[in-house]
Amino acid sequence: MSPIVSIIMGSTSDLPVMEKAAQLLNDLHVPFEMNALSAHRTPEAVEEFAKGARKRGIKVIIAAAGMAAALPGVIAANTTLPVIGVPIKGSVLDGVDALYSIIQMPPGIPVATVAINGAMNAAILAVQMLTLSDKELAEAFTAYKEGLKKKIVKANEDLKEVKYEYKTN
């Protein structure tokens, strides 16, 4: 099956973060592709990717970048598809620099942005967009959300069984 979501990262060093998005998409049987492209080192390839994504069947792009975080914005400037930005935690400013770079897009070039290293939420947002036109995926996603609720209910029940003693000095 052809990919409908594209996960793009500025460097393969972002892979440990972005694997969480890939895993969720895989679990929900959403076909996706994953590539490393740099807005600064391979600008022509980024432009070509963005301009051709819709023709290739891509419906949502998840773009991760750290530091200057130009990748999501450059992709958004070259496509009409929704772009979700994932700021990656860097070594100097802990990803705040990437967060600010991604959320401060000019009018007409929006990039939906999730938390620093928030790849899982980026995948969830992509799936929510796709469920608008895919009933089967909507049902699978509803089951996923119910599973999240059940995990919390069970965790709360498990906590009630644990006996804690409060000690004073």
XYZ file of N, CA, C and O in Angstrom:
676
model
N 0.843 -1.185 0.000
C 0.000 0.000 0.000
C 0.884 1.243 0.000
O 1.881 1.305 0.701
N 0.509 2.233 -0.752
C 1.297 3.465 -0.858
C 1.176 4.296 0.417
O 0.107 4.355 1.023
N 2.257 4.959 0.808
C 2.207 5.773 2.031
C 1.258 6.959 1.884
O 1.149 7.550 0.807
N 0.567 7.286 2.983
C -0.292 8.471 3.013
C 0.208 9.497 4.026
O -0.253 10.624 4.047
N 1.142 9.082 4.870
C 1.794 9.990 5.817
C 3.287 9.921 5.539
O 3.829 8.849 5.290
N 3.926 11.067 5.574
C 5.366 11.116 5.409
C 5.986 11.682 6.679
O 5.580 12.741 7.151
N 6.928 10.953 7.226
C 7.702 11.420 8.379
C 9.061 11.846 7.842
O 9.788 11.045 7.263
N 9.363 13.117 8.025
C 10.620 13.680 7.543
C 11.377 14.221 8.748
O 10.799 14.885 9.609
N 12.657 13.937 8.790
C 13.480 14.481 9.872
C 14.721 15.107 9.281
O 15.179 14.693 8.213
N 15.218 16.117 9.962
C 16.377 16.843 9.474
C 17.655 16.038 9.516
O 18.606 16.343 8.805
N 17.680 14.998 10.337
C 18.876 14.180 10.504
C 18.452 12.837 11.088
O 17.463 12.756 11.824
N 19.205 11.802 10.814
C 18.884 10.495 11.396
C 19.103 10.487 12.912
O 18.634 9.579 13.589
N 19.767 11.503 13.437
C 19.898 11.591 14.900
C 18.534 11.839 15.550
O 18.369 11.628 16.747
N 17.534 12.254 14.754
C 16.173 12.465 15.262
C 15.363 11.171 15.302
O 14.257 11.154 15.829
N 15.904 10.098 14.757
C 15.169 8.843 14.653
C 14.662 8.294 15.988
O 13.508 7.852 16.061
N 15.448 8.320 17.078
C 14.919 7.794 18.337
C 13.623 8.487 18.790
O 12.760 7.868 19.401
N 13.482 9.767 18.479
C 12.253 10.491 18.812
C 11.146 10.120 17.832
O 10.022 9.816 18.211
N 11.469 10.120 16.545
C 10.461 9.938 15.510
C 9.960 8.505 15.394
O 8.901 8.254 14.827
N 10.693 7.558 15.945
C 10.228 6.164 15.939
C 8.889 6.009 16.655
O 8.105 5.125 16.315
N 8.628 6.882 17.612
C 7.345 6.802 18.333
C 6.180 7.106 17.397
O 5.121 6.484 17.489
N 6.360 8.059 16.501
C 5.325 8.362 15.510
C 5.164 7.186 14.559
O 4.041 6.764 14.248
N 6.281 6.641 14.105
C 6.237 5.503 13.187
C 5.535 4.315 13.830
O 4.725 3.635 13.181
N 5.807 4.079 15.092
C 5.196 2.937 15.778
C 3.679 3.081 15.870
O 2.943 2.132 15.619
N 3.202 4.278 16.210
C 1.752 4.478 16.294
C 1.101 4.292 14.926
O 0.074 3.618 14.805
N 1.693 4.885 13.897
C 1.137 4.727 12.551
C 1.124 3.254 12.146
O 0.148 2.757 11.580
N 2.185 2.552 12.469
C 2.259 1.128 12.174
C 1.172 0.355 12.932
O 0.490 -0.496 12.355
N 1.011 0.661 14.210
C 0.001 -0.019 15.040
C -1.410 0.183 14.502
O -2.257 -0.708 14.612
N -1.670 1.356 13.926
C -2.997 1.663 13.387
C -3.103 1.335 11.888
O -4.106 1.653 11.261
N -2.074 0.696 11.358
C -2.052 0.267 9.950
C -2.194 1.435 8.980
O -2.873 1.326 7.957
N -1.546 2.549 9.324
C -1.514 3.712 8.438
C -0.216 3.631 7.644
O 0.871 3.678 8.234
N -0.300 3.494 6.331
C 0.924 3.404 5.544
C 1.708 4.720 5.569
O 1.133 5.795 5.381
N 3.001 4.612 5.817
C 3.827 5.817 5.922
C 5.198 5.547 5.328
O 5.588 4.411 5.095
N 5.904 6.634 5.103
C 7.300 6.583 4.678
C 8.104 7.422 5.658
O 7.547 8.251 6.375
N 9.402 7.191 5.689
C 10.268 7.954 6.579
C 11.548 8.299 5.836
O 12.152 7.423 5.213
N 11.921 9.579 5.892
C 13.127 10.048 5.202
C 13.851 11.091 6.036
O 13.240 11.762 6.867
N 15.133 11.224 5.766
C 15.936 12.310 6.348
C 16.272 13.277 5.224
O 16.845 12.888 4.210
N 15.845 14.521 5.396
C 16.139 15.596 4.447
C 16.476 16.840 5.251
O 15.837 17.115 6.256
N 17.421 17.597 4.789
C 17.835 18.792 5.513
C 17.491 20.050 4.720
O 17.864 20.171 3.550
N 16.797 20.967 5.374
C 16.462 22.241 4.733
C 17.717 23.038 4.396
O 17.713 23.835 3.452
N 18.792 22.804 5.133
C 20.026 23.556 4.906
C 21.040 22.813 4.046
O 21.743 23.421 3.251
N 21.119 21.492 4.187
C 22.122 20.717 3.452
C 21.606 20.149 2.132
O 22.383 19.915 1.217
N 20.292 19.907 2.055
C 19.706 19.375 0.809
C 18.437 20.166 0.452
O 17.361 19.590 0.306
N 18.549 21.481 0.293
C 17.353 22.292 0.071
C 16.584 21.930 -1.207
O 15.355 21.971 -1.219
N 17.292 21.569 -2.253
C 16.610 21.202 -3.497
C 15.786 19.930 -3.307
O 14.667 19.815 -3.811
N 16.336 18.968 -2.589
C 15.620 17.711 -2.334
C 14.382 17.952 -1.474
O 13.333 17.330 -1.693
N 14.474 18.855 -0.514
C 13.321 19.185 0.331
C 12.221 19.817 -0.520
O 11.043 19.448 -0.412
N 12.600 20.757 -1.371
C 11.618 21.409 -2.233
C 10.955 20.395 -3.170
O 9.738 20.389 -3.331
N 11.751 19.538 -3.773
C 11.222 18.508 -4.677
C 10.274 17.565 -3.925
O 9.203 17.222 -4.417
N 10.682 17.144 -2.719
C 9.834 16.281 -1.897
C 8.484 16.948 -1.627
O 7.425 16.361 -1.833
N 8.525 18.185 -1.139
C 7.301 18.889 -0.750
C 6.376 19.122 -1.939
O 5.159 18.912 -1.846
N 6.941 19.532 -3.045
C 6.123 19.819 -4.236
C 5.521 18.552 -4.831
O 4.449 18.600 -5.431
N 6.154 17.405 -4.647
C 5.655 16.163 -5.221
C 4.869 15.275 -4.278
O 4.342 14.237 -4.688
N 4.776 15.661 -3.013
C 4.150 14.793 -2.012
C 2.693 14.467 -2.336
O 2.278 13.304 -2.261
N 1.898 15.450 -2.673
C 0.482 15.218 -2.960
C 0.317 14.253 -4.140
O -0.489 13.329 -4.087
N 1.107 14.451 -5.187
C 1.041 13.586 -6.377
C 1.352 12.134 -6.033
O 0.829 11.216 -6.647
N 2.217 11.944 -5.035
C 2.602 10.597 -4.623
C 1.588 9.974 -3.665
O 1.767 8.852 -3.224
N 0.524 10.707 -3.314
C -0.517 10.159 -2.450
C -0.386 10.513 -0.982
O -1.180 10.058 -0.156
N 0.593 11.331 -0.637
C 0.760 11.749 0.757
C -0.388 12.690 1.118
O -0.755 13.563 0.335
N -0.939 12.509 2.335
C -2.034 13.358 2.804
C -1.632 14.256 3.974
O -2.230 15.309 4.189
N -0.651 13.818 4.764
C -0.174 14.591 5.916
C 1.336 14.384 6.014
O 1.833 13.284 5.818
N 2.036 15.470 6.357
C 3.483 15.400 6.537
C 3.813 15.737 7.985
O 3.353 16.748 8.515
N 4.619 14.885 8.605
C 5.150 15.143 9.941
C 6.626 15.471 9.746
O 7.380 14.648 9.226
N 7.024 16.674 10.126
C 8.400 17.122 9.897
C 9.067 17.481 11.214
O 8.581 18.345 11.944
N 10.169 16.815 11.496
C 10.893 17.044 12.744
C 12.196 17.769 12.471
O 12.870 17.491 11.475
N 12.535 18.684 13.352
C 13.806 19.393 13.204
C 14.209 20.010 14.533
O 13.365 20.378 15.345
N 15.496 20.117 14.725
C 16.029 20.763 15.914
C 16.716 22.062 15.555
O 16.759 22.460 14.388
N 17.207 22.721 16.557
C 17.948 23.970 16.427
C 17.181 25.021 15.611
O 16.143 25.466 16.042
N 17.645 25.398 14.434
C 16.969 26.428 13.638
C 15.607 25.952 13.141
O 14.732 26.753 12.839
N 15.426 24.640 13.045
C 14.144 23.998 12.734
C 13.460 24.552 11.492
O 12.256 24.758 11.468
N 14.220 24.745 10.444
C 13.655 25.298 9.217
C 12.846 24.279 8.416
O 11.975 24.654 7.636
N 13.107 22.997 8.603
C 12.510 21.964 7.755
C 10.983 22.007 7.686
O 10.425 22.033 6.579
N 10.263 22.033 8.801
C 8.800 22.057 8.687
C 8.280 23.266 7.912
O 7.368 23.137 7.090
N 8.856 24.423 8.132
C 8.415 25.631 7.437
C 8.734 25.616 5.957
O 7.925 26.041 5.134
N 9.903 25.117 5.603
C 10.267 25.033 4.192
C 9.327 24.063 3.480
O 8.870 24.330 2.367
N 9.011 22.958 4.125
C 8.069 22.003 3.524
C 6.706 22.666 3.379
O 6.089 22.604 2.311
N 6.223 23.328 4.433
C 4.907 23.984 4.376
C 4.855 25.053 3.287
O 3.809 25.266 2.672
N 5.965 25.717 3.034
C 6.008 26.752 2.003
C 5.900 26.168 0.597
O 5.559 26.882 -0.342
N 6.168 24.878 0.470
C 6.200 24.248 -0.845
C 5.110 23.210 -1.071
O 5.197 22.426 -2.020
N 4.098 23.165 -0.201
C 2.997 22.222 -0.376
C 1.715 22.829 0.184
O 1.760 23.754 0.989
N 0.592 22.279 -0.254
C -0.702 22.669 0.317
C -1.197 21.609 1.298
O -2.289 21.752 1.848
N -0.401 20.572 1.529
C -0.759 19.536 2.490
C -0.553 20.034 3.919
O 0.287 20.908 4.157
N -1.292 19.460 4.884
C -1.028 19.824 6.283
C 0.351 19.316 6.717
O 0.730 18.195 6.403
N 1.051 20.178 7.428
C 2.377 19.852 7.953
C 2.316 19.977 9.472
O 1.851 20.986 10.001
N 2.797 18.932 10.140
C 2.863 18.926 11.603
C 4.336 18.967 11.977
O 5.111 18.095 11.585
N 4.729 19.975 12.739
C 6.123 20.128 13.137
C 6.399 19.504 14.487
O 5.601 19.638 15.413
N 7.519 18.821 14.585
C 7.981 18.248 15.850
C 9.322 18.892 16.181
O 10.334 18.572 15.558
N 9.333 19.815 17.144
C 10.618 20.382 17.552
C 11.431 19.322 18.311
O 10.895 18.628 19.170
N 12.679 19.201 17.957
C 13.551 18.198 18.574
C 14.454 18.873 19.595
O 15.042 19.918 19.335
N 14.547 18.233 20.745
C 15.380 18.756 21.823
C 16.839 18.767 21.391
O 17.369 17.750 20.958
N 17.452 19.934 21.505
C 18.859 20.066 21.142
C 19.730 20.129 22.376
O 19.255 20.002 23.501
N 20.981 20.357 22.159
C 21.917 20.336 23.279
C 22.043 21.672 24.002
O 22.377 21.704 25.165
N 21.770 22.776 23.316
C 22.023 24.077 23.929
C 20.779 24.648 24.615
O 20.819 24.997 25.787
N 19.684 24.739 23.901
C 18.477 25.363 24.443
C 17.347 24.358 24.691
O 16.190 24.742 24.806
N 17.677 23.082 24.752
C 16.725 22.011 25.076
C 15.497 21.982 24.176
O 14.415 21.577 24.602
N 15.624 22.414 22.943
C 14.521 22.340 21.996
C 13.631 23.560 21.946
O 12.774 23.669 21.070
N 13.829 24.498 22.862
C 13.016 25.714 22.856
C 13.303 26.522 21.584
O 12.390 27.107 20.997
N 14.547 26.521 21.134
C 14.888 27.211 19.892
C 14.117 26.609 18.718
O 13.539 27.334 17.905
N 14.046 25.291 18.650
C 13.310 24.620 17.580
C 11.811 24.899 17.695
O 11.141 25.163 16.692
N 11.294 24.874 18.907
C 9.870 25.150 19.129
C 9.519 26.543 18.614
O 8.569 26.709 17.841
N 10.284 27.538 19.011
C 10.009 28.911 18.566
C 10.129 29.039 17.042
O 9.341 29.737 16.411
N 11.109 28.373 16.460
C 11.284 28.448 15.009
C 10.081 27.877 14.270
O 9.656 28.410 13.254
N 9.532 26.787 14.785
C 8.420 26.135 14.090
C 7.108 26.877 14.301
O 6.325 27.030 13.360
N 6.861 27.382 15.499
C 5.555 28.016 15.736
C 5.461 29.441 15.191
O 4.372 29.952 15.015
N 6.585 30.056 14.881
C 6.571 31.449 14.411
C 6.555 31.547 12.897
O 7.331 32.273 12.289
N 5.638 30.826 12.270
C 5.542 30.859 10.811
C 4.735 32.078 10.365
O 3.819 32.500 11.063
N 5.059 32.615 9.191
C 4.328 33.793 8.700
C 2.912 33.412 8.241
O 2.645 32.243 7.949
N 2.019 34.386 8.163
C 0.657 34.119 7.689
C 0.686 33.424 6.326
O 1.477 33.784 5.449
N -0.159 32.421 6.182
C -0.255 31.694 4.926
C 0.611 30.445 4.863
O 0.471 29.640 3.956
N 1.506 30.278 5.820
C 2.396 29.114 5.849
C 2.288 28.449 7.230
O 3.234 28.444 8.011
N 1.115 27.892 7.562
C 0.961 27.309 8.895
C 1.675 25.976 9.047
O 1.787 25.209 8.091
N 2.171 25.741 10.239
C 2.709 24.438 10.627
C 2.094 24.122 11.988
O 2.339 24.837 12.961
N 1.267 23.089 12.031
C 0.746 22.636 13.327
C 1.949 22.149 14.122
O 2.831 21.491 13.566
N 2.016 22.481 15.382
C 3.212 22.159 16.152
C 2.839 21.450 17.442
O 1.915 21.854 18.141
N 3.583 20.389 17.742
C 3.383 19.637 18.977
C 4.528 19.962 19.935
O 5.411 20.746 19.612
N 4.525 19.350 21.085
C 5.533 19.604 22.103
C 6.923 19.174 21.639
O 7.074 18.385 20.706
N 7.916 19.671 22.314
C 9.295 19.268 22.057
C 9.385 17.753 22.227
O 8.927 17.206 23.235
N 9.929 17.091 21.221
C 10.035 15.621 21.155
C 8.666 14.934 21.163
O 8.560 13.766 21.509
N 7.626 15.633 20.763
C 6.260 15.119 20.809
C 5.842 14.336 19.572
O 4.737 14.546 19.046
N 6.678 13.430 19.118
C 6.388 12.667 17.900
C 5.097 11.866 18.010
O 4.348 11.755 17.038
N 4.828 11.294 19.158
C 3.603 10.503 19.339
C 2.372 11.375 19.090
O 1.456 10.972 18.367
N 2.347 12.560 19.660
C 1.198 13.444 19.432
C 1.112 13.903 17.984
O 0.017 14.121 17.471
N 2.245 14.029 17.314
C 2.220 14.386 15.892
C 1.528 13.287 15.091
O 0.701 13.562 14.212
N 1.841 12.040 15.405
C 1.193 10.919 14.721
C -0.292 10.867 15.052
O -1.123 10.617 14.173
N -0.641 11.119 16.306
C -2.055 11.131 16.697
C -2.797 12.222 15.936
O -3.896 12.003 15.415
N -2.212 13.409 15.841
C -2.845 14.504 15.103
C -2.997 14.152 13.625
O -4.043 14.410 13.018
N -1.985 13.534 13.049
C -2.069 13.104 11.647
C -3.215 12.110 11.466
O -4.010 12.219 10.525
N -3.325 11.150 12.380
C -4.401 10.156 12.301
C -5.758 10.837 12.444
O -6.703 10.527 11.706
N -5.873 11.780 13.367
C -7.146 12.494 13.524
C -7.534 13.204 12.233
O -8.711 13.220 11.862
N -6.576 13.783 11.535
C -6.861 14.426 10.247
C -7.356 13.394 9.236
O -8.315 13.637 8.503
N -6.702 12.254 9.209
C -7.057 11.211 8.247
C -8.426 10.597 8.530
O -9.112 10.156 7.603
N -8.827 10.576 9.804
C -10.123 9.973 10.144
C -11.298 10.775 9.593
O -12.413 10.255 9.517
N -11.063 12.001 9.196
C -12.139 12.811 8.621
C -12.686 12.204 7.330
O -13.842 12.439 6.976
N -11.862 11.416 6.650
C -12.310 10.824 5.386
C -12.109 9.310 5.332
O -12.210 8.720 4.269
N -11.811 8.694 6.476
C -11.561 7.251 6.501
C -12.289 6.637 7.695
O -11.798 6.678 8.825
N -13.460 6.064 7.428
C -14.312 5.526 8.493
C -13.643 4.368 9.229
O -13.721 4.275 10.454
N -12.956 3.499 8.491
C -12.293 2.350 9.116
C -11.197 2.811 10.079
O -11.072 2.302 11.187
N -10.419 3.798 9.646
C -9.376 4.340 10.519
C -10.006 5.048 11.713
O -9.496 4.953 12.832
N -11.119 5.725 11.500
C -11.815 6.397 12.607
C -12.222 5.386 13.678
O -12.085 5.649 14.876
N -12.698 4.238 13.253
C -13.094 3.194 14.217
C -11.880 2.653 14.959
O -11.922 2.449 16.174
N -10.790 2.420 14.246
C -9.562 1.934 14.880
C -9.007 2.965 15.857
O -8.536 2.619 16.947
N -9.091 4.233 15.482
C -8.583 5.285 16.357
C -9.452 5.431 17.600
O -8.942 5.650 18.699
N -10.758 5.278 17.438
C -11.661 5.313 18.594
C -11.302 4.191 19.568
O -11.252 4.412 20.781
N -11.025 3.010 19.047
C -10.616 1.887 19.898
C -9.290 2.194 20.599
O -9.109 1.874 21.781
N -8.374 2.840 19.886
C -7.092 3.229 20.478
C -7.320 4.170 21.664
O -6.744 3.994 22.736
N -8.173 5.183 21.455
C -8.454 6.147 22.531
C -9.128 5.473 23.723
O -8.849 5.799 24.875
N -10.028 4.521 23.459
C -10.674 3.768 24.538
C -9.630 2.974 25.321
O -9.712 2.862 26.537
N -8.651 2.432 24.596
C -7.572 1.698 25.248
C -6.764 2.584 26.181
O -6.363 2.150 27.264
N -6.542 3.835 25.783
C -5.840 4.776 26.661
C -6.624 5.009 27.943
O -6.056 5.032 29.041
N -7.934 5.175 27.784
C -8.794 5.400 28.946
C -8.754 4.192 29.883
O -8.626 4.335 31.104
N -8.830 2.995 29.314
C -8.814 1.769 30.125
C -7.504 1.623 30.885
O -7.499 1.150 32.021
N -6.385 2.029 30.273
C -5.091 1.953 30.953
C -5.077 2.824 32.211
O -4.563 2.431 33.251
N -5.651 4.025 32.117
C -5.678 4.928 33.267
C -6.617 4.402 34.349
O -6.293 4.437 35.541
N -7.773 3.904 33.947
C -8.725 3.345 34.916
C -8.069 2.188 35.656
O -8.144 2.097 36.883
N -7.391 1.308 34.922
C -6.726 0.167 35.558
C -5.601 0.639 36.475
O -5.450 0.127 37.588
N -4.820 1.612 36.033
C -3.732 2.128 36.867
C -4.283 2.699 38.169
O -3.699 2.494 39.242
N -5.415 3.405 38.085
C -6.032 3.965 39.278
C -6.518 2.859 40.209
O -6.356 2.949 41.433
N -7.092 1.817 39.649
C -7.536 0.680 40.470
C -6.351 -0.005 41.129
O -6.415 -0.387 42.301
N -5.255 -0.172 40.395
C -4.048 -0.784 40.946
C -3.485 0.044 42.100
O -2.991 -0.516 43.089
N -3.566 1.366 41.979
C -3.073 2.221 43.064
C -3.874 2.032 44.347
O -3.327 2.122 45.440
N -5.157 1.773 44.221
C -6.008 1.575 45.400
C -5.624 0.324 46.173
O -5.863 0.231 47.369
N -5.027 -0.633 45.473
C -4.634 -1.882 46.121
C -3.300 -1.774 46.843
O -2.984 -2.609 47.676
N -2.521 -0.754 46.530
C -1.218 -0.573 47.165
C -1.434 0.117 48.507
O -2.140 1.111 48.614
N -0.828 -0.434 49.527
C -0.952 0.143 50.868
C 0.276 1.001 51.154
O 1.408 0.550 51.080
N 0.002 2.263 51.439
C 1.078 3.180 51.783
C 0.886 3.630 53.209
O -0.225 3.831 53.684
N 1.990 3.779 53.894
C 1.944 4.301 55.255
C 2.476 5.730 55.247
O 3.536 5.994 54.700
N 1.722 6.583 55.881
C 2.183 7.956 56.022
C 2.930 8.054 57.326
O 2.420 7.697 58.384
N 4.154 8.498 57.259
C 4.972 8.604 58.460
C 5.277 10.042 58.764
O 5.565 10.821 57.867
N 5.177 10.389 60.021
C 5.544 11.730 60.460
C 6.887 11.671 61.159
O 7.319 10.618 61.623
N 7.540 12.800 61.255
C 8.854 12.840 61.927
C 8.746 12.758 63.395
O 8.082 13.120 64.176
